[in-house]
């Protein structure tokens, strides 16, 4: 048996063994699980169900179903099935759907602290990869602040973090980016909320839209260039069909974290055992989301022989503007928050501080190296060097 076949077999078998062991533990508990009422949770995603992120979401749902002995099941709905993408959170809050799946920074227009959990970019995220962010979230007080966020937003929601992914690519372009002036002439798909606003603040025509709408918009000429995530998810959407220049070095979302939002009344009605099963499955999803993309992104780049990619050249011309404007945006938001909301601002101060203004070669005050062209996250380098 080849090493690749053994690895793929052992990876699937190991995951099944973990779930089976957890199911066995639940069965030993006995009567409590047997008394649980069946619950079906409809989850509207903000992307099509064919997207790579939904593959991982379905694994989470399957694990919950196994851990609850089939009493909790999920129906994954595509973007727009019940409400528009930008109405997903409100629909969960009002009980129109039982749950939603997105990235927390989508709602940073409602509360800027949402950036800390969905896309801690520029000044907040420089120097952190998904492992460092996950350490902060699970062990450094981040989860408590995440729960506080929903209270400050005054929404009837219980969130579970599922997918810490990143770093994201800068994006896909028809022609090489020669300088910032050339970039500013493009209509560029960016994430909604503060990440998109940062691009607008440095003079780029930022256009927010759902993942499933990007390729049609490129084909119709509504936008000229786009970013979504990483090699495998991007190629699943088909960007390589119309854009042949792919820049892997991205700063706008050094980390991007997808989560599931469950209506608060639904969360309260299910049993303690069912809630615990969701929490256990969410923790398993965090690790799967770290390991799965690395392999799949490398495979996607290896299989794609038509796209030209130069991961180092030109990227620094964009990053300095995004970084400085991002840091200023967060400082402005922190200065205008009410005393109650400023408590969430402490999370920003716990993250690595922004790079020293005296020069990129110096450390920040807390000893974290700023992100420079000589200090890219290793994940991007691994993907980038898997050339045909």
CSV table of C-alpha atoms in Angstrom, one decimal:
chain,number,residue,atom,x,y,z
A,1,UNK,CA,0.0,0.0,0.0
A,2,UNK,CA,1.4,3.4,-0.9
A,3,UNK,CA,2.1,6.0,1.7
A,4,UNK,CA,-0.6,8.3,0.3
A,5,UNK,CA,-3.3,5.6,0.4
A,6,UNK,CA,-2.2,4.6,3.9
A,7,UNK,CA,-2.4,8.2,5.0
A,8,UNK,CA,-5.9,8.8,3.6
A,9,UNK,CA,-7.2,5.5,5.0
A,10,UNK,CA,-5.7,6.0,8.4
A,11,UNK,CA,-7.0,9.6,8.5
A,12,UNK,CA,-10.6,8.5,7.8
A,13,UNK,CA,-10.3,5.5,10.1
A,14,UNK,CA,-8.9,7.6,13.0
A,15,UNK,CA,-11.7,10.1,12.7
A,16,UNK,CA,-14.3,7.3,12.7
A,17,UNK,CA,-12.7,5.7,15.7
A,18,UNK,CA,-12.9,9.0,17.6
A,19,UNK,CA,-16.6,9.4,16.8
A,20,UNK,CA,-17.3,5.7,17.6
A,21,UNK,CA,-15.5,6.1,21.0
A,22,UNK,CA,-17.6,9.2,21.8
A,23,UNK,CA,-20.8,7.4,20.7
A,24,UNK,CA,-19.9,4.5,22.9
A,25,UNK,CA,-19.4,6.8,25.9
A,26,UNK,CA,-22.8,8.3,25.2
A,27,UNK,CA,-24.4,4.9,25.1
A,28,UNK,CA,-22.9,4.0,28.4
A,29,UNK,CA,-24.6,7.0,29.8
A,30,UNK,CA,-27.8,5.2,28.8
A,31,UNK,CA,-31.3,6.5,29.8
A,32,UNK,CA,-30.5,10.2,29.5
A,33,UNK,CA,-29.7,10.0,25.8
A,34,UNK,CA,-32.7,7.7,25.2
A,35,UNK,CA,-35.0,10.4,26.6
A,36,UNK,CA,-33.8,13.2,24.3
A,37,UNK,CA,-36.4,14.5,21.9
A,38,UNK,CA,-35.6,14.5,18.2
A,39,UNK,CA,-34.5,17.9,16.8
A,40,UNK,CA,-34.0,18.9,13.2
A,41,UNK,CA,-32.0,22.1,12.7
A,42,UNK,CA,-32.1,23.9,9.3
A,43,UNK,CA,-28.8,25.7,8.7
A,44,UNK,CA,-28.8,28.3,6.0
A,45,UNK,CA,-25.3,28.9,4.7
A,46,UNK,CA,-24.1,32.1,3.1
A,47,UNK,CA,-22.5,30.1,0.3
A,48,UNK,CA,-23.7,27.2,-2.0
A,49,UNK,CA,-23.8,23.8,-0.6
A,50,UNK,CA,-21.1,22.7,-3.1
A,51,UNK,CA,-18.5,24.9,-1.5
A,52,UNK,CA,-15.6,23.3,0.3
A,53,UNK,CA,-16.4,25.0,3.6
A,54,UNK,CA,-19.8,23.2,3.5
A,55,UNK,CA,-18.0,19.9,3.2
A,56,UNK,CA,-16.5,20.5,6.7
A,57,UNK,CA,-19.8,21.8,8.0
A,58,UNK,CA,-21.5,18.6,7.0
A,59,UNK,CA,-18.8,16.6,8.8
A,60,UNK,CA,-19.7,18.6,12.0
A,61,UNK,CA,-23.4,17.8,11.5
A,62,UNK,CA,-22.6,14.1,11.0
A,63,UNK,CA,-20.6,14.0,14.2
A,64,UNK,CA,-23.4,15.6,16.2
A,65,UNK,CA,-25.9,13.1,14.8
A,66,UNK,CA,-23.6,10.2,15.7
A,67,UNK,CA,-22.9,11.6,19.2
A,68,UNK,CA,-26.6,12.1,19.9
A,69,UNK,CA,-27.7,8.7,18.7
A,70,UNK,CA,-29.6,10.3,15.8
A,71,UNK,CA,-31.7,12.7,17.9
A,72,UNK,CA,-30.1,15.8,16.4
A,73,UNK,CA,-30.0,16.1,12.6
A,74,UNK,CA,-29.1,19.0,10.3
A,75,UNK,CA,-30.4,20.1,7.0
A,76,UNK,CA,-27.9,22.3,5.2
A,77,UNK,CA,-29.5,25.0,3.0
A,78,UNK,CA,-27.7,27.0,0.3
A,79,UNK,CA,-27.4,30.8,0.4
A,80,UNK,CA,-30.7,32.5,-0.2
A,81,UNK,CA,-32.9,29.4,0.4
A,82,UNK,CA,-35.0,31.3,3.0
A,83,UNK,CA,-33.5,34.8,3.3
A,84,UNK,CA,-30.9,36.9,1.6
A,85,UNK,CA,-27.2,36.3,2.6
A,86,UNK,CA,-27.0,39.6,4.5
A,87,UNK,CA,-30.2,38.7,6.5
A,88,UNK,CA,-29.0,35.4,7.7
A,89,UNK,CA,-28.0,36.5,11.2
A,90,UNK,CA,-31.3,38.4,11.7
A,91,UNK,CA,-33.3,35.4,10.5
A,92,UNK,CA,-31.7,33.1,13.1
A,93,UNK,CA,-32.3,35.8,15.8
A,94,UNK,CA,-36.0,35.9,14.9
A,95,UNK,CA,-36.4,32.1,14.6
A,96,UNK,CA,-37.1,32.1,10.8
A,97,UNK,CA,-34.4,29.5,10.6
A,98,UNK,CA,-32.9,27.4,13.4
A,99,UNK,CA,-29.3,28.2,12.5
A,100,UNK,CA,-27.0,30.0,10.1
A,101,UNK,CA,-23.4,29.4,8.8
A,102,UNK,CA,-21.1,32.3,7.9
A,103,UNK,CA,-18.0,34.2,9.1
A,104,UNK,CA,-18.4,36.5,12.1
A,105,UNK,CA,-16.8,39.4,10.4
A,106,UNK,CA,-19.9,39.5,8.0
A,107,UNK,CA,-21.6,41.2,11.0
A,108,UNK,CA,-18.9,43.7,11.9
A,109,UNK,CA,-21.1,46.4,10.6
A,110,UNK,CA,-23.4,45.6,13.6
A,111,UNK,CA,-20.4,45.5,16.0
A,112,UNK,CA,-16.8,46.0,15.1
A,113,UNK,CA,-15.6,43.4,17.7
A,114,UNK,CA,-17.0,40.7,15.3
A,115,UNK,CA,-13.7,41.2,13.4
A,116,UNK,CA,-11.8,39.6,16.3
A,117,UNK,CA,-13.6,36.3,15.7
A,118,UNK,CA,-14.2,36.2,11.9
A,119,UNK,CA,-11.3,38.1,10.4
A,120,UNK,CA,-8.8,39.7,12.7
A,121,UNK,CA,-7.0,41.5,9.9
A,122,UNK,CA,-4.2,44.1,9.5
A,123,UNK,CA,-3.4,45.6,12.9
A,124,UNK,CA,-5.3,43.0,14.9
A,125,UNK,CA,-4.1,39.9,13.0
A,126,UNK,CA,-0.6,40.5,11.8
A,127,UNK,CA,1.8,37.8,13.0
A,128,UNK,CA,-1.0,35.4,14.1
A,129,UNK,CA,-1.8,32.2,12.2
A,130,UNK,CA,-4.8,30.0,12.9
A,131,UNK,CA,-3.0,28.0,15.6
A,132,UNK,CA,-2.1,31.2,17.5
A,133,UNK,CA,-5.7,32.5,17.2
A,134,UNK,CA,-7.1,29.2,18.3
A,135,UNK,CA,-4.9,29.2,21.4
A,136,UNK,CA,-6.2,32.6,22.3
A,137,UNK,CA,-9.8,31.6,21.6
A,138,UNK,CA,-9.8,28.4,23.6
A,139,UNK,CA,-7.3,29.2,26.4
A,140,UNK,CA,-6.8,33.0,26.4
A,141,UNK,CA,-10.3,34.3,27.1
A,142,UNK,CA,-11.4,34.6,23.5
A,143,UNK,CA,-14.4,32.2,23.8
A,144,UNK,CA,-15.8,34.2,26.7
A,145,UNK,CA,-15.6,37.4,24.7
A,146,UNK,CA,-17.2,35.6,21.7
A,147,UNK,CA,-20.2,34.8,23.9
A,148,UNK,CA,-20.2,38.4,25.2
A,149,UNK,CA,-20.3,39.7,21.6
A,150,UNK,CA,-23.8,38.2,21.0
A,151,UNK,CA,-25.1,39.8,24.2
A,152,UNK,CA,-23.8,43.2,23.2
A,153,UNK,CA,-25.3,42.8,19.7
A,154,UNK,CA,-28.6,42.0,21.5
A,155,UNK,CA,-29.3,38.9,19.4
A,156,UNK,CA,-30.9,35.7,20.5
A,157,UNK,CA,-28.1,33.5,19.3
A,158,UNK,CA,-25.7,30.9,20.6
A,159,UNK,CA,-22.6,30.6,18.4
A,160,UNK,CA,-20.1,27.8,18.0
A,161,UNK,CA,-16.8,28.3,16.3
A,162,UNK,CA,-16.1,25.7,13.7
A,163,UNK,CA,-13.5,26.5,11.1
A,164,UNK,CA,-10.3,28.5,11.7
A,165,UNK,CA,-8.7,28.7,8.2
A,166,UNK,CA,-6.0,30.9,6.7
A,167,UNK,CA,-4.1,32.8,5.7
A,168,UNK,CA,-6.2,33.9,2.7
A,169,UNK,CA,-4.8,34.8,-0.7
A,170,UNK,CA,-4.7,38.3,-2.0
A,171,UNK,CA,-6.8,37.3,-4.9
A,172,UNK,CA,-7.3,36.6,-8.6
A,173,UNK,CA,-6.5,39.1,-11.4
A,174,UNK,CA,-6.6,39.2,-15.2
A,175,UNK,CA,-3.2,40.9,-15.4
A,176,UNK,CA,-0.2,41.3,-13.1
A,177,UNK,CA,-0.5,44.1,-10.5
A,178,UNK,CA,2.1,46.6,-11.4
A,179,UNK,CA,1.4,49.1,-8.6
A,180,UNK,CA,-1.3,50.5,-6.3
A,181,UNK,CA,-2.5,52.9,-9.0
A,182,UNK,CA,-3.3,49.9,-11.2
A,183,UNK,CA,-5.0,48.1,-8.4
A,184,UNK,CA,-7.2,51.1,-7.7
A,185,UNK,CA,-8.6,51.0,-11.2
A,186,UNK,CA,-10.1,47.5,-10.5
A,187,UNK,CA,-13.5,46.7,-9.2
A,188,UNK,CA,-12.5,44.1,-6.6
A,189,UNK,CA,-14.7,41.6,-4.7
A,190,UNK,CA,-13.8,41.8,-1.0
A,191,UNK,CA,-15.5,40.5,2.2
A,192,UNK,CA,-18.3,42.5,3.7
A,193,UNK,CA,-18.0,44.6,6.8
A,194,UNK,CA,-14.7,46.2,8.0
A,195,UNK,CA,-12.4,44.2,5.7
A,196,UNK,CA,-14.1,45.6,2.6
A,197,UNK,CA,-14.2,49.1,4.2
A,198,UNK,CA,-10.5,49.0,4.7
A,199,UNK,CA,-10.0,48.4,1.0
A,200,UNK,CA,-12.3,51.3,0.2
A,201,UNK,CA,-10.4,53.6,2.6
A,202,UNK,CA,-7.2,53.0,0.6
A,203,UNK,CA,-8.9,53.9,-2.6
A,204,UNK,CA,-9.9,50.5,-4.0
A,205,UNK,CA,-13.3,49.9,-5.5
A,206,UNK,CA,-14.5,47.2,-3.0
A,207,UNK,CA,-17.5,45.2,-4.0
A,208,UNK,CA,-19.1,42.8,-1.4
A,209,UNK,CA,-21.0,39.7,-2.7
A,210,UNK,CA,-21.6,36.1,-1.7
A,211,UNK,CA,-19.2,33.4,-2.8
A,212,UNK,CA,-21.6,31.9,-5.3
A,213,UNK,CA,-22.1,35.2,-7.0
A,214,UNK,CA,-18.4,35.9,-7.7
A,215,UNK,CA,-17.9,33.8,-10.9
A,216,UNK,CA,-21.1,35.1,-12.7
A,217,UNK,CA,-20.0,38.7,-11.8
A,218,UNK,CA,-16.6,38.1,-13.2
A,219,UNK,CA,-18.0,36.6,-16.4
A,220,UNK,CA,-20.4,39.5,-16.9
A,221,UNK,CA,-17.8,42.2,-16.1
A,222,UNK,CA,-19.5,43.4,-13.0
A,223,UNK,CA,-16.2,43.1,-11.2
A,224,UNK,CA,-12.6,42.8,-12.5
A,225,UNK,CA,-10.9,40.8,-9.8
A,226,UNK,CA,-11.8,38.9,-6.7
A,227,UNK,CA,-10.7,37.2,-3.5
A,228,UNK,CA,-12.6,34.5,-1.6
A,229,UNK,CA,-10.3,32.3,0.5
A,230,UNK,CA,-7.6,29.8,-0.5
A,231,UNK,CA,-6.7,27.6,-3.4
A,232,UNK,CA,-9.2,24.7,-3.0
A,233,UNK,CA,-12.3,26.8,-2.2
A,234,UNK,CA,-11.4,29.4,-4.8
A,235,UNK,CA,-11.0,26.8,-7.5
A,236,UNK,CA,-14.2,25.1,-6.5
A,237,UNK,CA,-16.0,28.3,-7.4
A,238,UNK,CA,-14.1,28.3,-10.8
A,239,UNK,CA,-12.2,31.6,-10.6
A,240,UNK,CA,-9.3,30.0,-12.6
A,241,UNK,CA,-11.6,29.8,-15.6
A,242,UNK,CA,-11.6,33.5,-16.1
A,243,UNK,CA,-8.6,34.9,-14.1
A,244,UNK,CA,-5.1,33.6,-14.7
A,245,UNK,CA,-3.0,35.5,-12.2
A,246,UNK,CA,-3.3,34.3,-8.6
A,247,UNK,CA,-1.5,36.1,-5.8
A,248,UNK,CA,-1.3,34.0,-2.7
A,249,UNK,CA,0.2,36.5,-0.2
A,250,UNK,CA,-2.8,38.0,1.5
A,251,UNK,CA,-3.0,40.3,4.5
A,252,UNK,CA,-6.6,41.4,4.6
A,253,UNK,CA,-7.6,38.1,6.3
A,254,UNK,CA,-4.5,36.4,7.8
A,255,UNK,CA,-7.0,34.2,9.6
A,256,UNK,CA,-10.7,33.6,8.7
A,257,UNK,CA,-13.0,31.7,11.0
A,258,UNK,CA,-16.4,30.3,10.1
A,259,UNK,CA,-19.0,29.6,12.7
A,260,UNK,CA,-22.5,28.4,13.2
A,261,UNK,CA,-25.2,30.5,14.8
A,262,UNK,CA,-28.0,28.6,16.6
A,263,UNK,CA,-31.2,30.3,17.6
A,264,UNK,CA,-31.1,30.9,21.4
A,265,UNK,CA,-34.5,29.3,22.0
A,266,UNK,CA,-33.5,26.2,20.1
A,267,UNK,CA,-30.3,26.0,22.1
A,268,UNK,CA,-32.2,26.2,25.4
A,269,UNK,CA,-34.8,23.6,24.5
A,270,UNK,CA,-32.4,20.8,23.6
A,271,UNK,CA,-31.0,18.6,26.4
A,272,UNK,CA,-27.7,19.1,28.2
A,273,UNK,CA,-26.4,16.0,26.5
A,274,UNK,CA,-27.3,17.3,23.0
A,275,UNK,CA,-25.7,20.6,23.8
A,276,UNK,CA,-22.5,18.9,25.0
A,277,UNK,CA,-22.5,16.8,21.8
A,278,UNK,CA,-22.5,20.0,19.7
A,279,UNK,CA,-19.7,21.4,21.7
A,280,UNK,CA,-17.6,18.3,21.4
A,281,UNK,CA,-18.3,18.1,17.6
A,282,UNK,CA,-17.4,21.8,17.3
A,283,UNK,CA,-14.0,21.2,19.0
A,284,UNK,CA,-13.4,18.3,16.7
A,285,UNK,CA,-14.3,20.6,13.7
A,286,UNK,CA,-11.7,23.1,14.8
A,287,UNK,CA,-8.9,20.6,14.4
A,288,UNK,CA,-10.3,19.2,11.2
A,289,UNK,CA,-10.5,22.7,9.7
A,290,UNK,CA,-6.8,23.2,10.5
A,291,UNK,CA,-5.7,19.9,8.9
A,292,UNK,CA,-8.0,19.4,6.0
A,293,UNK,CA,-7.3,22.7,4.0
A,294,UNK,CA,-3.5,22.3,4.1
A,295,UNK,CA,-3.7,19.0,2.1
A,296,UNK,CA,-6.5,20.1,-0.2
A,297,UNK,CA,-4.9,23.5,-1.0
A,298,UNK,CA,-1.7,21.8,-1.9
A,299,UNK,CA,-3.5,19.3,-4.2
A,300,UNK,CA,-5.5,22.1,-5.8
A,301,UNK,CA,-2.3,24.1,-6.7
A,302,UNK,CA,-0.6,21.0,-8.0
A,303,UNK,CA,-3.5,20.1,-10.2
A,304,UNK,CA,-3.9,23.6,-11.6
A,305,UNK,CA,-1.3,23.9,-14.5
A,306,UNK,CA,-2.8,27.0,-16.2
A,307,UNK,CA,-2.8,29.7,-13.5
A,308,UNK,CA,0.3,31.8,-13.1
A,309,UNK,CA,1.2,32.5,-9.5
A,310,UNK,CA,4.1,34.6,-8.1
A,311,UNK,CA,3.6,34.6,-4.3
A,312,UNK,CA,6.2,37.2,-3.4
A,313,UNK,CA,6.3,39.7,-6.2
A,314,UNK,CA,4.0,42.8,-6.0
A,315,UNK,CA,2.3,41.8,-2.8
A,316,UNK,CA,4.2,44.2,-0.5
A,317,UNK,CA,2.9,47.1,-2.6
A,318,UNK,CA,-0.6,46.4,-1.4
A,319,UNK,CA,0.1,45.3,2.1
A,320,UNK,CA,1.5,48.4,3.6
A,321,UNK,CA,-1.6,50.4,2.8
A,322,UNK,CA,-4.0,47.7,4.0
A,323,UNK,CA,-2.0,47.3,7.3
A,324,UNK,CA,-1.7,50.9,8.2
A,325,UNK,CA,-5.3,51.7,7.3
A,326,UNK,CA,-6.6,48.6,9.1
A,327,UNK,CA,-4.7,49.6,12.3
A,328,UNK,CA,-6.1,53.1,12.1
A,329,UNK,CA,-9.7,51.8,11.6
A,330,UNK,CA,-9.5,49.6,14.7
A,331,UNK,CA,-8.1,52.5,16.7
A,332,UNK,CA,-10.9,54.8,15.5
A,333,UNK,CA,-13.5,52.2,16.4
A,334,UNK,CA,-12.1,51.6,19.9
A,335,UNK,CA,-12.1,55.4,20.5
A,336,UNK,CA,-15.8,55.7,19.6
A,337,UNK,CA,-17.2,52.7,21.5
A,338,UNK,CA,-19.4,53.2,24.5
A,339,UNK,CA,-18.0,52.1,27.9
A,340,UNK,CA,-20.0,48.9,27.7
A,341,UNK,CA,-18.7,48.0,24.3
A,342,UNK,CA,-15.1,48.9,25.1
A,343,UNK,CA,-15.0,45.7,27.1
A,344,UNK,CA,-14.8,43.9,23.8
A,345,UNK,CA,-11.9,46.2,22.9
A,346,UNK,CA,-9.8,44.5,25.5
A,347,UNK,CA,-9.7,41.5,23.2
A,348,UNK,CA,-8.0,43.6,20.6
A,349,UNK,CA,-5.3,44.6,23.1
A,350,UNK,CA,-4.7,40.9,24.0
A,351,UNK,CA,-3.8,40.2,20.4
A,352,UNK,CA,-0.4,41.0,19.1
A,353,UNK,CA,0.1,44.8,18.8
A,354,UNK,CA,0.6,46.4,15.5
A,355,UNK,CA,4.1,46.5,14.1
A,356,UNK,CA,6.3,49.3,15.2
A,357,UNK,CA,5.9,52.5,13.1
A,358,UNK,CA,9.6,53.0,13.1
A,359,UNK,CA,10.2,50.2,10.6
A,360,UNK,CA,9.2,46.8,9.5
A,361,UNK,CA,12.3,45.1,10.9
A,362,UNK,CA,11.5,46.0,14.5
A,363,UNK,CA,9.4,44.0,16.9
A,364,UNK,CA,6.1,45.2,18.3
A,365,UNK,CA,6.0,46.1,22.0
A,366,UNK,CA,4.8,42.6,22.9
A,367,UNK,CA,7.6,40.8,21.1
A,368,UNK,CA,5.7,39.6,18.0
A,369,UNK,CA,7.4,39.9,14.7
A,370,UNK,CA,5.3,41.9,12.2
A,371,UNK,CA,4.4,40.3,8.9
A,372,UNK,CA,6.9,41.3,6.2
A,373,UNK,CA,7.8,39.8,2.8
A,374,UNK,CA,10.6,37.9,4.5
A,375,UNK,CA,8.3,36.6,7.3
A,376,UNK,CA,5.2,35.1,5.6
A,377,UNK,CA,3.2,32.5,7.4
A,378,UNK,CA,4.6,29.1,6.6
A,379,UNK,CA,1.3,27.8,5.3
A,380,UNK,CA,1.2,30.2,2.4
A,381,UNK,CA,4.8,29.2,1.5
A,382,UNK,CA,3.9,25.5,1.5
A,383,UNK,CA,1.0,26.0,-0.8
A,384,UNK,CA,2.9,28.5,-3.0
A,385,UNK,CA,5.8,26.3,-3.7
A,386,UNK,CA,3.8,23.3,-4.8
A,387,UNK,CA,4.2,24.3,-8.5
A,388,UNK,CA,3.3,22.1,-11.5
